[in-house]
JSON list of C-alpha atoms in Angstrom, two decimals:
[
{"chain": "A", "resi": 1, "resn": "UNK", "atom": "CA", "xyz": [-43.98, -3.52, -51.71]},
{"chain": "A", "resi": 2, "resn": "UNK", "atom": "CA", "xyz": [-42.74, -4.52, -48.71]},
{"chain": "A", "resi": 3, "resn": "UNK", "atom": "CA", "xyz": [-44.13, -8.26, -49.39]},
{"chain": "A", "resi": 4, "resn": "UNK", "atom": "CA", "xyz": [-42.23, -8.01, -52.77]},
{"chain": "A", "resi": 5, "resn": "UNK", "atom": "CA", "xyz": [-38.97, -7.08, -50.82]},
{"chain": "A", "resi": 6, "resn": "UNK", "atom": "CA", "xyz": [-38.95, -10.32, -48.25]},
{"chain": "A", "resi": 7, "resn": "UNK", "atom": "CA", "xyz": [-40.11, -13.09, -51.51]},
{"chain": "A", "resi": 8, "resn": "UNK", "atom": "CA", "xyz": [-36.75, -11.78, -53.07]},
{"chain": "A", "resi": 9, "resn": "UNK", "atom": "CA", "xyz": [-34.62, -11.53, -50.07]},
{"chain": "A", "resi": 10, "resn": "UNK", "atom": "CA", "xyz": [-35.55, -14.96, -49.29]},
{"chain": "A", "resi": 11, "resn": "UNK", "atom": "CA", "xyz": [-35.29, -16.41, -52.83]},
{"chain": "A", "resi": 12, "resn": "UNK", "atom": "CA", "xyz": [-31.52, -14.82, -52.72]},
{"chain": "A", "resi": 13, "resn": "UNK", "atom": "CA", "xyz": [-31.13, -16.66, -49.40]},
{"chain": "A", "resi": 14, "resn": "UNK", "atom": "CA", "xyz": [-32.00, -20.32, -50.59]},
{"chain": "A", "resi": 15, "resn": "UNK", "atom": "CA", "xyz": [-29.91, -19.41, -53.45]},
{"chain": "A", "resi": 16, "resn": "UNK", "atom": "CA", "xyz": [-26.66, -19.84, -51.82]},
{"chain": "A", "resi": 17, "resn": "UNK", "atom": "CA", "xyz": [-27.69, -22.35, -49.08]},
{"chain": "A", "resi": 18, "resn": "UNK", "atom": "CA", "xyz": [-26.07, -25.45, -49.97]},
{"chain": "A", "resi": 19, "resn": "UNK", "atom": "CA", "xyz": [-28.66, -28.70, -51.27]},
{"chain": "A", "resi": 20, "resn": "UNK", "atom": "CA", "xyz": [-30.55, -30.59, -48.91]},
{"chain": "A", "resi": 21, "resn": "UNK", "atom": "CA", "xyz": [-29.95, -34.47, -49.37]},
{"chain": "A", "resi": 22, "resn": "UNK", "atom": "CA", "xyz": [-32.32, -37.26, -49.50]},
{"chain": "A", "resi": 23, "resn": "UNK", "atom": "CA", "xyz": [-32.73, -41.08, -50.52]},
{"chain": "A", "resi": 24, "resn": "UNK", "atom": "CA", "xyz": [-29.35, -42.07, -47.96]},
{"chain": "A", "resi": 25, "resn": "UNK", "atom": "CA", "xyz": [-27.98, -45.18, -48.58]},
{"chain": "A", "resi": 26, "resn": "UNK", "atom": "CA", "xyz": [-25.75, -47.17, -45.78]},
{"chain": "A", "resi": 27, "resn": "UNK", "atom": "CA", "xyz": [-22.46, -47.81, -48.19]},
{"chain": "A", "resi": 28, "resn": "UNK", "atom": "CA", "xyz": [-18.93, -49.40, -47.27]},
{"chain": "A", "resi": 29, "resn": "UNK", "atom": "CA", "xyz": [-16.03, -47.89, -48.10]},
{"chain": "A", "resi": 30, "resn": "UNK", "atom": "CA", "xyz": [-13.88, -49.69, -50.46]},
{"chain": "A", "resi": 31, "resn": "UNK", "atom": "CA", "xyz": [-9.69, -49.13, -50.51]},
{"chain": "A", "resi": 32, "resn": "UNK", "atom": "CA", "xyz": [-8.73, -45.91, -51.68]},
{"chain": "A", "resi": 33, "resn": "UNK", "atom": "CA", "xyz": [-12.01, -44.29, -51.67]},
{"chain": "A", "resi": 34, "resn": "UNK", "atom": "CA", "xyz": [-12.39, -40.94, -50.24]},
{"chain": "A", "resi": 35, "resn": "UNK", "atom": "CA", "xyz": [-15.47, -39.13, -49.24]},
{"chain": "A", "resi": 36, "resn": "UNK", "atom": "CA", "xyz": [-15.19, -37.03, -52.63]},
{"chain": "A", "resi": 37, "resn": "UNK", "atom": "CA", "xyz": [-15.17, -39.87, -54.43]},
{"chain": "A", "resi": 38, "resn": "UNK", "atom": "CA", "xyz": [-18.35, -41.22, -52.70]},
{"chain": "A", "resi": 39, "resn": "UNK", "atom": "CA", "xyz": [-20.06, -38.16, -53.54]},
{"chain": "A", "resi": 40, "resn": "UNK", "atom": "CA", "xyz": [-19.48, -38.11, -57.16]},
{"chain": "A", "resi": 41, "resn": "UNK", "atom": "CA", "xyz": [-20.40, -41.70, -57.48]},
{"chain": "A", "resi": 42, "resn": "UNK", "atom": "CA", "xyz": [-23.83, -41.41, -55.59]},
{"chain": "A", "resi": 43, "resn": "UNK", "atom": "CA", "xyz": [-24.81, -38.17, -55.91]},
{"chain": "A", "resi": 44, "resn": "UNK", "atom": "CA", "xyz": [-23.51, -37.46, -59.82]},
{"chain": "A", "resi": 45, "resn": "UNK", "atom": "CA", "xyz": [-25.41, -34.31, -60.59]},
{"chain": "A", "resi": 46, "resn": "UNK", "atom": "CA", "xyz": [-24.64, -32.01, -57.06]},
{"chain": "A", "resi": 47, "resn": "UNK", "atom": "CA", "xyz": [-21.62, -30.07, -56.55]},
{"chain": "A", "resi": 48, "resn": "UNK", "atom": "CA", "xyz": [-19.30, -32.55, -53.95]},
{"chain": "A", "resi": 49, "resn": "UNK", "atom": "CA", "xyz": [-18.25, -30.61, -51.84]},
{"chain": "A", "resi": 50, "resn": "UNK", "atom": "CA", "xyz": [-21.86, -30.06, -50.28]},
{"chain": "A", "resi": 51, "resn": "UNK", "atom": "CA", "xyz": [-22.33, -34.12, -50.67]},
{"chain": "A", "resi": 52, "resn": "UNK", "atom": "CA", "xyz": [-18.93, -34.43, -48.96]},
{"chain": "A", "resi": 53, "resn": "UNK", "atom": "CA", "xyz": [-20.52, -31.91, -45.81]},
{"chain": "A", "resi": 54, "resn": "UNK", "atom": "CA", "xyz": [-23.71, -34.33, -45.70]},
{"chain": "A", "resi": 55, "resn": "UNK", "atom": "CA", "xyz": [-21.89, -37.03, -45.82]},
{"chain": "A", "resi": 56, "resn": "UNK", "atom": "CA", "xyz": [-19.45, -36.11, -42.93]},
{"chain": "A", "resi": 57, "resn": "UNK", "atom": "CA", "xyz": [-22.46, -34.15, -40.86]},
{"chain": "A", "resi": 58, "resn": "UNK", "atom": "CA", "xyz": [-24.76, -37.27, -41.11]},
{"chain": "A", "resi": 59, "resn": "UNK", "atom": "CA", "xyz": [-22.43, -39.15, -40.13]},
{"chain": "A", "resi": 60, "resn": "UNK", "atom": "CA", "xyz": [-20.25, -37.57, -37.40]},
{"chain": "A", "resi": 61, "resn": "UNK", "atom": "CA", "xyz": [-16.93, -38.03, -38.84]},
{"chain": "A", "resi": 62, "resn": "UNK", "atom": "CA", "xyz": [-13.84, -35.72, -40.39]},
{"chain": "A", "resi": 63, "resn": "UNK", "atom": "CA", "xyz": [-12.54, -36.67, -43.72]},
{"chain": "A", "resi": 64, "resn": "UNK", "atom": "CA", "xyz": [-10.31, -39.63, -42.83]},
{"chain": "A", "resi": 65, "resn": "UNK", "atom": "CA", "xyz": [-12.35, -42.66, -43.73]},
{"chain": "A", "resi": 66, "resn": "UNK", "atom": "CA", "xyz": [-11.26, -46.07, -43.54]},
{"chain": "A", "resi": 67, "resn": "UNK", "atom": "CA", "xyz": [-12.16, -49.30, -45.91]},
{"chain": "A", "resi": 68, "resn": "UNK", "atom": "CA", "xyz": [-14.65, -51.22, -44.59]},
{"chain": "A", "resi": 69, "resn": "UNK", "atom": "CA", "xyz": [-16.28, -48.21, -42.74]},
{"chain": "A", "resi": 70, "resn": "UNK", "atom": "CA", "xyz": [-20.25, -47.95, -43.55]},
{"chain": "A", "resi": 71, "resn": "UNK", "atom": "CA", "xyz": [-21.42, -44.62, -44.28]},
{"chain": "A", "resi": 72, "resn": "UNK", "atom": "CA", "xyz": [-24.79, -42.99, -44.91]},
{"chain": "A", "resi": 73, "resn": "UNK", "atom": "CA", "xyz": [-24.38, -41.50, -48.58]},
{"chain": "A", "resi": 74, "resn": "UNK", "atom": "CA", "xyz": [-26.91, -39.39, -49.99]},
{"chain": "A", "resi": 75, "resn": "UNK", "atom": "CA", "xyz": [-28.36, -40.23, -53.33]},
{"chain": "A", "resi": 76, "resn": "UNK", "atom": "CA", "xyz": [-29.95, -37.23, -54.83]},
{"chain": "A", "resi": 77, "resn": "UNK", "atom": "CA", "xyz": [-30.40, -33.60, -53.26]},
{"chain": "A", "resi": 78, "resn": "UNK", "atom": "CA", "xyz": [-33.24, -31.67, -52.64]},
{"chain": "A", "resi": 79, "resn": "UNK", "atom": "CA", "xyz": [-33.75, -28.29, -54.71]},
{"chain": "A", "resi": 80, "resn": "UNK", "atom": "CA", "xyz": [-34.66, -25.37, -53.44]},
{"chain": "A", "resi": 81, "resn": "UNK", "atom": "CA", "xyz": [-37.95, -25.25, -54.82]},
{"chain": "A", "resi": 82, "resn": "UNK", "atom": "CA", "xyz": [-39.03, -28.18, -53.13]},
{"chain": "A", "resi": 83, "resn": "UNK", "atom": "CA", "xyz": [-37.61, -26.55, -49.96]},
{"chain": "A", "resi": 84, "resn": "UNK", "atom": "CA", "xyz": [-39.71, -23.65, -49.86]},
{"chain": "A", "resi": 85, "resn": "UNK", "atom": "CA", "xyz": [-42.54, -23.88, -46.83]},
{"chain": "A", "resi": 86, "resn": "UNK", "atom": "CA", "xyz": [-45.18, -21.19, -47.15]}
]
Protein backbone atom coordinates (compact mmCIF):
# COMPACT_ATOMS: atom_id res chain seq x y z
CA UNK A 1 0.00 0.00 0.00
CA UNK A 2 2.41 2.17 1.01
CA UNK A 3 4.30 1.71 -2.54
CA UNK A 4 0.86 2.56 -4.12
CA UNK A 5 0.73 5.84 -1.99
CA UNK A 6 4.40 7.36 -3.15
CA UNK A 7 3.70 6.20 -7.37
CA UNK A 8 0.61 8.59 -6.93
CA UNK A 9 2.05 11.26 -4.84
CA UNK A 10 4.75 11.51 -7.26
CA UNK A 11 2.66 11.24 -10.46
CA UNK A 12 0.57 14.35 -8.80
CA UNK A 13 3.96 16.04 -8.36
CA UNK A 14 5.23 15.91 -12.09
CA UNK A 15 1.79 16.89 -12.83
CA UNK A 16 2.12 20.44 -11.99
CA UNK A 17 5.91 20.85 -12.54
CA UNK A 18 6.23 22.96 -15.44
CA UNK A 19 7.83 21.09 -19.04
CA UNK A 20 11.31 20.43 -19.37
CA UNK A 21 12.73 21.91 -22.76
CA UNK A 22 14.92 20.42 -25.28
CA UNK A 23 16.24 20.80 -29.01
CA UNK A 24 17.53 24.86 -28.08
CA UNK A 25 18.16 26.81 -30.86
CA UNK A 26 20.57 30.12 -30.70
CA UNK A 27 17.84 32.74 -32.35
CA UNK A 28 18.11 36.69 -32.84
CA UNK A 29 15.65 38.77 -31.85
CA UNK A 30 13.96 40.65 -34.51
CA UNK A 31 12.13 44.39 -33.75
CA UNK A 32 9.22 44.13 -31.73
CA UNK A 33 9.57 40.64 -30.66
CA UNK A 34 9.09 39.76 -27.14
CA UNK A 35 10.04 36.66 -25.33
CA UNK A 36 6.22 35.51 -25.55
CA UNK A 37 6.27 35.83 -28.90
CA UNK A 38 9.46 33.66 -29.25
CA UNK A 39 7.84 31.05 -27.37
CA UNK A 40 4.79 30.66 -29.37
CA UNK A 41 6.72 30.69 -32.55
CA UNK A 42 9.27 27.90 -31.50
CA UNK A 43 7.71 26.04 -29.12
CA UNK A 44 3.83 26.07 -30.68
CA UNK A 45 2.29 23.27 -28.71
CA UNK A 46 3.58 24.26 -24.75
CA UNK A 47 1.89 26.68 -22.64
CA UNK A 48 4.36 30.16 -22.99
CA UNK A 49 4.62 31.14 -20.11
CA UNK A 50 6.85 28.03 -19.04
CA UNK A 51 8.81 28.58 -22.62
CA UNK A 52 9.08 32.26 -21.62
CA UNK A 53 10.81 30.89 -17.88
CA UNK A 54 13.28 28.60 -20.04
CA UNK A 55 13.93 30.99 -22.16
CA UNK A 56 14.82 33.74 -19.56
CA UNK A 57 16.51 30.93 -17.00
CA UNK A 58 18.75 29.57 -19.87
CA UNK A 59 19.64 32.48 -20.66
CA UNK A 60 20.17 34.77 -17.63
CA UNK A 61 18.09 37.62 -18.57
CA UNK A 62 14.59 39.49 -17.34
CA UNK A 63 12.02 40.12 -19.92
CA UNK A 64 13.44 43.20 -21.65
CA UNK A 65 15.03 41.90 -24.80
CA UNK A 66 16.55 43.87 -27.38
CA UNK A 67 16.68 43.30 -31.44
CA UNK A 68 19.59 41.82 -32.44
CA UNK A 69 20.07 39.97 -29.06
CA UNK A 70 20.73 36.01 -29.62
CA UNK A 71 18.87 33.84 -27.42
CA UNK A 72 18.75 30.11 -26.72
CA UNK A 73 14.98 29.17 -27.59
CA UNK A 74 13.70 25.90 -26.88
CA UNK A 75 12.05 23.93 -29.60
CA UNK A 76 9.91 21.27 -28.14
CA UNK A 77 9.42 20.29 -24.31
CA UNK A 78 9.93 17.28 -22.61
CA UNK A 79 6.76 15.38 -21.09
CA UNK A 80 6.57 14.07 -18.05
CA UNK A 81 6.62 10.64 -19.01
CA UNK A 82 9.83 10.84 -20.50
CA UNK A 83 10.94 12.52 -17.24
CA UNK A 84 10.28 9.82 -14.99
CA UNK A 85 13.77 8.01 -13.66
CA UNK A 86 13.09 4.76 -11.86
Amino acid sequence: MGTFVLLIEALLVLRVMPPGFDGWKSVTVGPGQTLWELGELYCPNTDPRYVVGAIETRNHIGANIQPGDVLWVPTKSVSMWARLVF
